[in-house]
Each structure stands twice: as structure tokens, then as C-alpha cells.
Short mmCIF file of N, CA and C in Angstrom, two decimals:
data_model
loop_
_atom_site.label_atom_id
_atom_site.label_comp_id
_atom_site.label_asym_id
_atom_site.label_seq_id
_atom_site.Cartn_x
_atom_site.Cartn_y
_atom_site.Cartn_z
N MET A 1 -33.11 3.49 33.72
CA MET A 1 -32.18 2.37 33.83
C MET A 1 -31.22 2.65 34.98
N ARG A 2 -31.09 1.72 35.85
CA ARG A 2 -30.24 1.86 37.01
C ARG A 2 -28.84 1.34 36.70
N ARG A 3 -27.84 2.12 37.07
CA ARG A 3 -26.45 1.71 36.82
C ARG A 3 -25.85 1.11 38.07
N HIS A 4 -25.00 0.14 37.86
CA HIS A 4 -24.30 -0.52 38.96
C HIS A 4 -22.82 -0.20 38.85
N PRO A 5 -22.33 0.78 39.65
CA PRO A 5 -20.93 1.20 39.53
C PRO A 5 -19.92 0.07 39.69
N ARG A 6 -20.18 -0.85 40.61
CA ARG A 6 -19.22 -1.94 40.82
C ARG A 6 -19.15 -2.85 39.59
N ARG A 7 -20.30 -3.14 39.03
CA ARG A 7 -20.33 -3.99 37.85
C ARG A 7 -19.62 -3.32 36.67
N LEU A 8 -19.85 -2.02 36.50
CA LEU A 8 -19.19 -1.28 35.42
C LEU A 8 -17.68 -1.25 35.62
N ALA A 9 -17.24 -1.04 36.84
CA ALA A 9 -15.79 -1.01 37.11
C ALA A 9 -15.17 -2.36 36.80
N GLY A 10 -15.85 -3.43 37.18
CA GLY A 10 -15.34 -4.77 36.89
C GLY A 10 -15.29 -5.05 35.40
N LEU A 11 -16.32 -4.60 34.69
CA LEU A 11 -16.35 -4.77 33.25
C LEU A 11 -15.23 -3.99 32.58
N GLN A 12 -14.99 -2.76 33.07
CA GLN A 12 -13.90 -1.95 32.52
C GLN A 12 -12.56 -2.64 32.72
N MET A 13 -12.34 -3.21 33.90
CA MET A 13 -11.07 -3.88 34.18
C MET A 13 -10.89 -5.10 33.28
N MET A 14 -11.98 -5.80 32.99
CA MET A 14 -11.89 -6.97 32.12
C MET A 14 -11.65 -6.57 30.67
N LEU A 15 -12.28 -5.51 30.22
CA LEU A 15 -12.18 -5.11 28.82
C LEU A 15 -10.89 -4.39 28.49
N SER A 16 -10.29 -3.71 29.46
CA SER A 16 -9.07 -2.95 29.17
C SER A 16 -7.99 -3.78 28.51
N PRO A 17 -7.61 -4.96 29.06
CA PRO A 17 -6.58 -5.75 28.38
C PRO A 17 -7.01 -6.21 26.99
N LEU A 18 -8.31 -6.50 26.82
CA LEU A 18 -8.80 -6.92 25.51
C LEU A 18 -8.70 -5.78 24.50
N ILE A 19 -9.05 -4.59 24.93
CA ILE A 19 -8.97 -3.43 24.04
C ILE A 19 -7.52 -3.15 23.66
N ILE A 20 -6.63 -3.23 24.63
CA ILE A 20 -5.21 -3.01 24.36
C ILE A 20 -4.69 -4.07 23.40
N ALA A 21 -5.04 -5.33 23.64
CA ALA A 21 -4.59 -6.42 22.76
C ALA A 21 -5.14 -6.22 21.34
N TYR A 22 -6.40 -5.81 21.24
CA TYR A 22 -6.99 -5.58 19.92
C TYR A 22 -6.28 -4.43 19.21
N ALA A 23 -6.01 -3.35 19.94
CA ALA A 23 -5.34 -2.19 19.33
C ALA A 23 -3.94 -2.57 18.85
N LEU A 24 -3.22 -3.35 19.64
CA LEU A 24 -1.88 -3.78 19.23
C LEU A 24 -1.95 -4.68 18.00
N ARG A 25 -2.90 -5.61 17.99
CA ARG A 25 -3.06 -6.49 16.83
C ARG A 25 -3.43 -5.68 15.60
N TRP A 26 -4.30 -4.70 15.75
CA TRP A 26 -4.71 -3.87 14.62
C TRP A 26 -3.52 -3.09 14.08
N ALA A 27 -2.67 -2.58 14.97
CA ALA A 27 -1.49 -1.82 14.53
C ALA A 27 -0.53 -2.71 13.76
N VAL A 28 -0.43 -3.98 14.16
CA VAL A 28 0.45 -4.92 13.45
C VAL A 28 -0.12 -5.24 12.07
N LEU A 29 -1.43 -5.46 12.01
CA LEU A 29 -2.06 -5.81 10.73
C LEU A 29 -2.24 -4.60 9.81
N HIS A 30 -2.21 -3.40 10.37
CA HIS A 30 -2.38 -2.17 9.58
C HIS A 30 -1.20 -1.25 9.85
N PRO A 31 -0.01 -1.61 9.39
CA PRO A 31 1.18 -0.84 9.72
C PRO A 31 1.19 0.57 9.18
N SER A 32 0.25 0.93 8.29
CA SER A 32 0.20 2.30 7.82
C SER A 32 -0.07 3.25 8.98
N ILE A 33 -0.69 2.75 10.03
CA ILE A 33 -0.92 3.56 11.21
C ILE A 33 0.35 3.61 12.05
N ALA A 34 0.98 2.46 12.23
CA ALA A 34 2.17 2.38 13.08
C ALA A 34 3.43 2.85 12.36
N GLY A 35 3.42 2.92 11.04
CA GLY A 35 4.59 3.29 10.25
C GLY A 35 4.90 2.21 9.23
N VAL A 36 5.82 2.50 8.37
CA VAL A 36 6.19 1.56 7.31
C VAL A 36 7.08 0.46 7.90
N PRO A 37 6.77 -0.81 7.65
CA PRO A 37 7.63 -1.89 8.14
C PRO A 37 9.05 -1.76 7.57
N ASN A 38 10.04 -2.04 8.40
CA ASN A 38 11.45 -1.90 7.98
C ASN A 38 11.77 -2.69 6.73
N ARG A 39 11.33 -3.93 6.66
CA ARG A 39 11.62 -4.79 5.50
C ARG A 39 11.08 -4.17 4.21
N VAL A 40 9.87 -3.66 4.27
CA VAL A 40 9.25 -3.05 3.09
C VAL A 40 10.02 -1.80 2.69
N SER A 41 10.39 -0.99 3.67
CA SER A 41 11.13 0.24 3.41
C SER A 41 12.49 -0.04 2.76
N THR A 42 13.19 -1.04 3.28
CA THR A 42 14.50 -1.41 2.74
C THR A 42 14.39 -1.88 1.29
N VAL A 43 13.42 -2.74 1.02
CA VAL A 43 13.23 -3.26 -0.34
C VAL A 43 12.80 -2.13 -1.28
N ALA A 44 11.96 -1.21 -0.79
CA ALA A 44 11.52 -0.08 -1.62
C ALA A 44 12.70 0.80 -2.01
N GLU A 45 13.61 1.05 -1.08
CA GLU A 45 14.80 1.86 -1.38
C GLU A 45 15.64 1.20 -2.48
N SER A 46 15.83 -0.11 -2.35
CA SER A 46 16.63 -0.85 -3.32
C SER A 46 15.97 -0.84 -4.70
N ALA A 47 14.66 -1.13 -4.74
CA ALA A 47 13.93 -1.15 -6.02
C ALA A 47 13.89 0.24 -6.65
N ALA A 48 13.77 1.25 -5.82
CA ALA A 48 13.73 2.63 -6.32
C ALA A 48 15.04 3.00 -7.01
N LEU A 49 16.14 2.63 -6.40
CA LEU A 49 17.45 2.90 -7.00
C LEU A 49 17.63 2.13 -8.31
N ARG A 50 17.23 0.86 -8.30
CA ARG A 50 17.41 0.01 -9.47
C ARG A 50 16.58 0.48 -10.66
N HIS A 51 15.37 0.98 -10.40
CA HIS A 51 14.45 1.30 -11.50
C HIS A 51 14.18 2.80 -11.66
N ASP A 52 14.93 3.62 -10.92
CA ASP A 52 14.83 5.08 -11.02
C ASP A 52 13.40 5.58 -10.79
N VAL A 53 12.84 5.15 -9.67
CA VAL A 53 11.50 5.55 -9.25
C VAL A 53 11.63 6.04 -7.80
N PRO A 54 10.91 7.08 -7.40
CA PRO A 54 11.00 7.53 -6.00
C PRO A 54 10.54 6.44 -5.03
N ALA A 55 11.34 6.18 -4.01
CA ALA A 55 10.98 5.16 -3.00
C ALA A 55 9.67 5.54 -2.32
N ALA A 56 9.47 6.83 -2.08
CA ALA A 56 8.23 7.28 -1.44
C ALA A 56 7.01 6.93 -2.28
N LEU A 57 7.16 6.94 -3.59
CA LEU A 57 6.05 6.57 -4.48
C LEU A 57 5.74 5.08 -4.35
N LEU A 58 6.76 4.26 -4.31
CA LEU A 58 6.55 2.81 -4.14
C LEU A 58 5.86 2.53 -2.81
N LEU A 59 6.30 3.21 -1.75
CA LEU A 59 5.69 3.00 -0.43
C LEU A 59 4.25 3.49 -0.41
N ALA A 60 3.97 4.60 -1.08
CA ALA A 60 2.60 5.12 -1.14
C ALA A 60 1.68 4.15 -1.88
N VAL A 61 2.16 3.59 -2.97
CA VAL A 61 1.36 2.60 -3.71
C VAL A 61 1.13 1.37 -2.84
N ALA A 62 2.16 0.90 -2.15
CA ALA A 62 2.01 -0.27 -1.27
C ALA A 62 1.01 -0.01 -0.16
N LYS A 63 1.03 1.20 0.38
CA LYS A 63 0.10 1.54 1.46
C LYS A 63 -1.33 1.53 0.95
N VAL A 64 -1.57 2.18 -0.18
CA VAL A 64 -2.93 2.26 -0.72
C VAL A 64 -3.40 0.89 -1.22
N GLU A 65 -2.52 0.16 -1.87
CA GLU A 65 -2.90 -1.13 -2.45
C GLU A 65 -3.17 -2.21 -1.40
N SER A 66 -2.28 -2.35 -0.43
CA SER A 66 -2.39 -3.50 0.49
C SER A 66 -2.20 -3.17 1.96
N HIS A 67 -2.04 -1.91 2.29
CA HIS A 67 -1.70 -1.52 3.68
C HIS A 67 -0.46 -2.26 4.16
N PHE A 68 0.48 -2.44 3.25
CA PHE A 68 1.77 -3.09 3.51
C PHE A 68 1.65 -4.58 3.85
N ASP A 69 0.58 -5.22 3.41
CA ASP A 69 0.39 -6.65 3.67
C ASP A 69 0.84 -7.45 2.45
N PRO A 70 1.98 -8.16 2.54
CA PRO A 70 2.48 -8.91 1.38
C PRO A 70 1.61 -10.11 1.01
N ARG A 71 0.68 -10.50 1.89
CA ARG A 71 -0.19 -11.65 1.61
C ARG A 71 -1.58 -11.23 1.13
N ALA A 72 -1.77 -9.95 0.87
CA ALA A 72 -3.10 -9.44 0.49
C ALA A 72 -3.55 -10.02 -0.85
N VAL A 73 -4.84 -10.32 -0.93
CA VAL A 73 -5.47 -10.78 -2.17
C VAL A 73 -6.77 -10.00 -2.30
N SER A 74 -6.96 -9.33 -3.44
CA SER A 74 -8.18 -8.54 -3.63
C SER A 74 -9.27 -9.37 -4.29
N TRP A 75 -10.47 -8.84 -4.26
CA TRP A 75 -11.61 -9.52 -4.89
C TRP A 75 -11.41 -9.64 -6.40
N SER A 76 -10.61 -8.75 -6.99
CA SER A 76 -10.40 -8.78 -8.44
C SER A 76 -9.28 -9.73 -8.87
N GLY A 77 -8.56 -10.28 -7.88
CA GLY A 77 -7.49 -11.22 -8.19
C GLY A 77 -6.10 -10.65 -8.07
N ALA A 78 -5.99 -9.35 -7.80
CA ALA A 78 -4.66 -8.74 -7.58
C ALA A 78 -4.08 -9.30 -6.29
N ARG A 79 -2.75 -9.49 -6.29
CA ARG A 79 -2.14 -10.18 -5.15
C ARG A 79 -0.86 -9.51 -4.69
N GLY A 80 -0.57 -9.73 -3.42
CA GLY A 80 0.71 -9.32 -2.86
C GLY A 80 0.75 -7.87 -2.40
N LEU A 81 1.91 -7.48 -1.95
CA LEU A 81 2.15 -6.15 -1.41
C LEU A 81 1.73 -5.05 -2.37
N MET A 82 2.05 -5.21 -3.65
CA MET A 82 1.78 -4.18 -4.65
C MET A 82 0.52 -4.48 -5.47
N GLN A 83 -0.23 -5.52 -5.07
CA GLN A 83 -1.49 -5.89 -5.72
C GLN A 83 -1.36 -6.01 -7.23
N ILE A 84 -0.51 -6.93 -7.64
CA ILE A 84 -0.25 -7.16 -9.07
C ILE A 84 -1.18 -8.25 -9.59
N MET A 85 -1.81 -7.98 -10.72
CA MET A 85 -2.70 -8.96 -11.35
C MET A 85 -1.85 -10.07 -11.97
N PRO A 86 -2.37 -11.30 -12.05
CA PRO A 86 -1.59 -12.42 -12.58
C PRO A 86 -1.01 -12.17 -13.98
N GLY A 87 -1.78 -11.61 -14.89
CA GLY A 87 -1.27 -11.33 -16.24
C GLY A 87 -0.15 -10.31 -16.24
N THR A 88 -0.29 -9.30 -15.40
CA THR A 88 0.75 -8.27 -15.28
C THR A 88 2.01 -8.88 -14.66
N ALA A 89 1.82 -9.76 -13.69
CA ALA A 89 2.97 -10.43 -13.06
C ALA A 89 3.76 -11.23 -14.10
N ARG A 90 3.04 -11.94 -14.97
CA ARG A 90 3.73 -12.69 -16.03
C ARG A 90 4.49 -11.75 -16.96
N MET A 91 3.84 -10.64 -17.34
CA MET A 91 4.47 -9.67 -18.23
C MET A 91 5.73 -9.07 -17.59
N LEU A 92 5.70 -8.86 -16.28
CA LEU A 92 6.83 -8.26 -15.56
C LEU A 92 7.84 -9.30 -15.07
N HIS A 93 7.58 -10.57 -15.36
CA HIS A 93 8.44 -11.68 -14.92
C HIS A 93 8.53 -11.76 -13.40
N VAL A 94 7.40 -11.51 -12.74
CA VAL A 94 7.32 -11.66 -11.28
C VAL A 94 6.78 -13.06 -11.02
N ARG A 95 7.62 -13.93 -10.50
CA ARG A 95 7.22 -15.33 -10.27
C ARG A 95 6.38 -15.48 -9.01
N ASP A 96 6.77 -14.75 -7.95
CA ASP A 96 6.08 -14.87 -6.66
C ASP A 96 5.59 -13.49 -6.23
N VAL A 97 4.32 -13.20 -6.48
CA VAL A 97 3.78 -11.88 -6.13
C VAL A 97 3.69 -11.68 -4.62
N PHE A 98 3.80 -12.77 -3.86
CA PHE A 98 3.75 -12.65 -2.40
C PHE A 98 5.13 -12.36 -1.80
N SER A 99 6.15 -12.38 -2.62
CA SER A 99 7.50 -12.00 -2.18
C SER A 99 7.59 -10.48 -2.20
N ILE A 100 7.98 -9.89 -1.08
CA ILE A 100 8.10 -8.43 -1.00
C ILE A 100 9.07 -7.92 -2.06
N LYS A 101 10.20 -8.59 -2.17
CA LYS A 101 11.24 -8.14 -3.10
C LYS A 101 10.77 -8.23 -4.56
N GLU A 102 10.21 -9.37 -4.95
CA GLU A 102 9.76 -9.53 -6.34
C GLU A 102 8.61 -8.59 -6.68
N SER A 103 7.66 -8.48 -5.77
CA SER A 103 6.50 -7.62 -5.99
C SER A 103 6.92 -6.15 -6.11
N MET A 104 7.79 -5.71 -5.21
CA MET A 104 8.24 -4.32 -5.21
C MET A 104 9.06 -4.01 -6.47
N ASN A 105 9.94 -4.93 -6.86
CA ASN A 105 10.74 -4.70 -8.07
C ASN A 105 9.87 -4.71 -9.33
N GLY A 106 8.90 -5.61 -9.38
CA GLY A 106 7.99 -5.62 -10.53
C GLY A 106 7.19 -4.33 -10.62
N ALA A 107 6.68 -3.87 -9.49
CA ALA A 107 5.91 -2.62 -9.47
C ALA A 107 6.79 -1.43 -9.84
N ALA A 108 8.03 -1.43 -9.36
CA ALA A 108 8.96 -0.33 -9.68
C ALA A 108 9.24 -0.30 -11.19
N ARG A 109 9.43 -1.48 -11.77
CA ARG A 109 9.67 -1.57 -13.21
C ARG A 109 8.44 -1.07 -13.99
N TYR A 110 7.27 -1.47 -13.54
CA TYR A 110 6.00 -1.08 -14.17
C TYR A 110 5.80 0.43 -14.09
N LEU A 111 5.98 1.00 -12.88
CA LEU A 111 5.82 2.44 -12.69
C LEU A 111 6.85 3.23 -13.48
N SER A 112 8.08 2.73 -13.51
CA SER A 112 9.14 3.41 -14.25
C SER A 112 8.78 3.52 -15.73
N GLY A 113 8.25 2.43 -16.28
CA GLY A 113 7.83 2.44 -17.68
C GLY A 113 6.72 3.44 -17.93
N PHE A 114 5.76 3.52 -17.00
CA PHE A 114 4.66 4.48 -17.15
C PHE A 114 5.15 5.92 -17.00
N ILE A 115 6.08 6.16 -16.08
CA ILE A 115 6.63 7.51 -15.92
C ILE A 115 7.36 7.93 -17.20
N ASP A 116 8.15 7.01 -17.75
CA ASP A 116 8.85 7.31 -19.01
C ASP A 116 7.86 7.58 -20.15
N ARG A 117 6.81 6.79 -20.18
CA ARG A 117 5.84 6.88 -21.28
C ARG A 117 4.96 8.12 -21.19
N PHE A 118 4.47 8.44 -19.98
CA PHE A 118 3.50 9.53 -19.83
C PHE A 118 4.10 10.82 -19.30
N GLY A 119 5.26 10.73 -18.68
CA GLY A 119 5.96 11.94 -18.24
C GLY A 119 5.58 12.52 -16.89
N THR A 120 4.49 12.04 -16.28
CA THR A 120 4.11 12.56 -14.96
C THR A 120 3.83 11.40 -14.01
N ILE A 121 4.11 11.65 -12.75
CA ILE A 121 3.82 10.63 -11.73
C ILE A 121 2.31 10.43 -11.62
N ARG A 122 1.55 11.50 -11.70
CA ARG A 122 0.08 11.41 -11.60
C ARG A 122 -0.47 10.44 -12.65
N GLN A 123 -0.06 10.60 -13.89
CA GLN A 123 -0.56 9.75 -14.96
C GLN A 123 -0.02 8.32 -14.82
N ALA A 124 1.22 8.20 -14.36
CA ALA A 124 1.81 6.87 -14.16
C ALA A 124 1.05 6.10 -13.08
N VAL A 125 0.65 6.78 -12.02
CA VAL A 125 -0.11 6.14 -10.94
C VAL A 125 -1.48 5.70 -11.46
N PHE A 126 -2.12 6.54 -12.26
CA PHE A 126 -3.41 6.17 -12.85
C PHE A 126 -3.25 4.92 -13.72
N ALA A 127 -2.22 4.92 -14.55
CA ALA A 127 -1.98 3.77 -15.44
C ALA A 127 -1.65 2.52 -14.64
N TYR A 128 -0.92 2.66 -13.53
CA TYR A 128 -0.60 1.51 -12.67
C TYR A 128 -1.90 0.88 -12.18
N ASN A 129 -2.86 1.71 -11.83
CA ASN A 129 -4.12 1.24 -11.28
C ASN A 129 -5.05 0.67 -12.35
N THR A 130 -5.07 1.28 -13.52
CA THR A 130 -6.05 0.88 -14.54
C THR A 130 -5.47 0.10 -15.70
N GLY A 131 -4.16 0.22 -15.90
CA GLY A 131 -3.53 -0.46 -17.02
C GLY A 131 -3.54 0.34 -18.31
N HIS A 132 -4.06 1.57 -18.26
CA HIS A 132 -4.06 2.41 -19.46
C HIS A 132 -3.91 3.88 -19.07
N ALA A 133 -3.72 4.73 -20.07
CA ALA A 133 -3.43 6.15 -19.82
C ALA A 133 -4.63 6.91 -19.26
N GLY A 134 -5.81 6.64 -19.77
CA GLY A 134 -6.99 7.37 -19.33
C GLY A 134 -7.04 8.78 -19.90
N THR A 135 -8.21 9.38 -19.77
CA THR A 135 -8.36 10.76 -20.23
C THR A 135 -7.89 11.70 -19.12
N PRO A 136 -7.57 12.94 -19.45
CA PRO A 136 -7.18 13.89 -18.40
C PRO A 136 -8.24 14.02 -17.31
N TRP A 137 -9.53 13.97 -17.68
CA TRP A 137 -10.60 14.06 -16.70
C TRP A 137 -10.56 12.86 -15.75
N GLN A 138 -10.39 11.66 -16.30
CA GLN A 138 -10.33 10.45 -15.47
C GLN A 138 -9.17 10.53 -14.48
N VAL A 139 -8.03 10.96 -14.96
CA VAL A 139 -6.85 11.05 -14.11
C VAL A 139 -7.08 12.07 -13.01
N ALA A 140 -7.65 13.21 -13.36
CA ALA A 140 -7.87 14.29 -12.39
C ALA A 140 -8.89 13.92 -11.32
N HIS A 141 -9.83 13.04 -11.65
CA HIS A 141 -10.90 12.71 -10.71
C HIS A 141 -10.77 11.31 -10.10
N SER A 142 -9.63 10.72 -10.21
CA SER A 142 -9.42 9.38 -9.66
C SER A 142 -9.12 9.44 -8.16
N GLY A 143 -9.98 8.80 -7.38
CA GLY A 143 -9.75 8.73 -5.94
C GLY A 143 -8.47 7.98 -5.61
N TYR A 144 -8.18 6.96 -6.40
CA TYR A 144 -6.96 6.18 -6.19
C TYR A 144 -5.73 7.06 -6.36
N VAL A 145 -5.70 7.85 -7.43
CA VAL A 145 -4.55 8.73 -7.69
C VAL A 145 -4.40 9.73 -6.55
N HIS A 146 -5.51 10.31 -6.10
CA HIS A 146 -5.44 11.27 -5.00
C HIS A 146 -4.90 10.63 -3.74
N ALA A 147 -5.35 9.42 -3.43
CA ALA A 147 -4.88 8.73 -2.22
C ALA A 147 -3.38 8.44 -2.30
N VAL A 148 -2.93 7.92 -3.44
CA VAL A 148 -1.50 7.60 -3.59
C VAL A 148 -0.66 8.87 -3.53
N LEU A 149 -1.07 9.91 -4.23
CA LEU A 149 -0.28 11.15 -4.23
C LEU A 149 -0.27 11.81 -2.86
N HIS A 150 -1.38 11.71 -2.13
CA HIS A 150 -1.42 12.25 -0.76
C HIS A 150 -0.37 11.54 0.11
N ASP A 151 -0.37 10.20 0.06
CA ASP A 151 0.61 9.44 0.84
C ASP A 151 2.03 9.65 0.33
N TYR A 152 2.19 9.79 -0.96
CA TYR A 152 3.50 10.04 -1.56
C TYR A 152 4.09 11.34 -1.01
N HIS A 153 3.29 12.39 -0.99
CA HIS A 153 3.79 13.67 -0.48
C HIS A 153 4.08 13.61 1.01
N LYS A 154 3.27 12.87 1.77
CA LYS A 154 3.54 12.69 3.20
C LYS A 154 4.84 11.94 3.41
N MET A 155 5.07 10.89 2.64
CA MET A 155 6.27 10.06 2.82
C MET A 155 7.53 10.75 2.32
N ARG A 156 7.39 11.64 1.37
CA ARG A 156 8.55 12.39 0.88
C ARG A 156 9.08 13.33 1.95
N THR A 157 8.22 13.80 2.84
CA THR A 157 8.63 14.75 3.86
C THR A 157 9.16 14.07 5.12
N ARG A 158 9.17 12.75 5.14
CA ARG A 158 9.69 12.02 6.32
C ARG A 158 11.18 12.13 6.41
#
């Protein structure tokens, strides 16, 4: 196959702005790469203080659940920044799951209850994801729990 250096150089010049634009758009849509959005961080701090839950834990759950996208909707029906199921939202008195403030406060209240009930963050995170305590084996082998705790420890050191 014969290469045409001029054609390749022209193609590179055309693609460079497109690649840069795509990378910038991706960073905006996936802020876990670019950092935690200020609005989410501020609301997490407030909810953490109100419900006695570590802010880093709330941010880690938000990152794993929705990549900080308050408009996220999962295939299972979970919605919003903290991916709250409709029945859970009703139980937590969260009227608008797409509101960062309501979603974060509802999740903080939910996690706080699980921490009080089970005594460990690991088990509380598992219960947040599944809605129940689970067996020690399930908790220890949950990919979701590992992902949240990994991000939690990273965010605690910020």
C-alpha cells in the first residue's frame, strides 16, 4: 500500500480540531475524569453535614452511579445523580430525583440509615446498591462496593 504524505498531513490537520472538540465534550459529559463538578461537591458537603455521612462517600457513590450526571436514567429505572429507584425516592420523600440537591440529600439519608443499621461503610454501600444487607460473601465480592470504596478512598485524600 502506497502512502501519500500530503494527503495524510491534510487529514491530520482536519481531524485535530475534531479530536480536540470530542475530547473536550467527553470531559464535560464524564466529569469523573476532569474532576468533581463544583455544584455537586457543594451539595455533597451540605448533605454530608446534615445527615452525618462522609462527603467523599456521597461523591464516590455519585461517580459510580451516574458519573456525576444528574439526568442519568438506568435500564433498571434508577434515576438522577444518585440513581434512586422510584419506590425508594417515594420512601425517602425525594420529589425530584433529577434535582442534585434532593437526590444527594435522599441518598445521604439512605446511606446514613444503613451505616447506623449495619455499622460499616462497606455494608452500607452494598445495601445502598441492593436494598438489603446481603451475606458477608456477597458484600466482600461485590464489584460495586469495590468501585465505590476505591473512589471513596481516593476522594478522601484530596
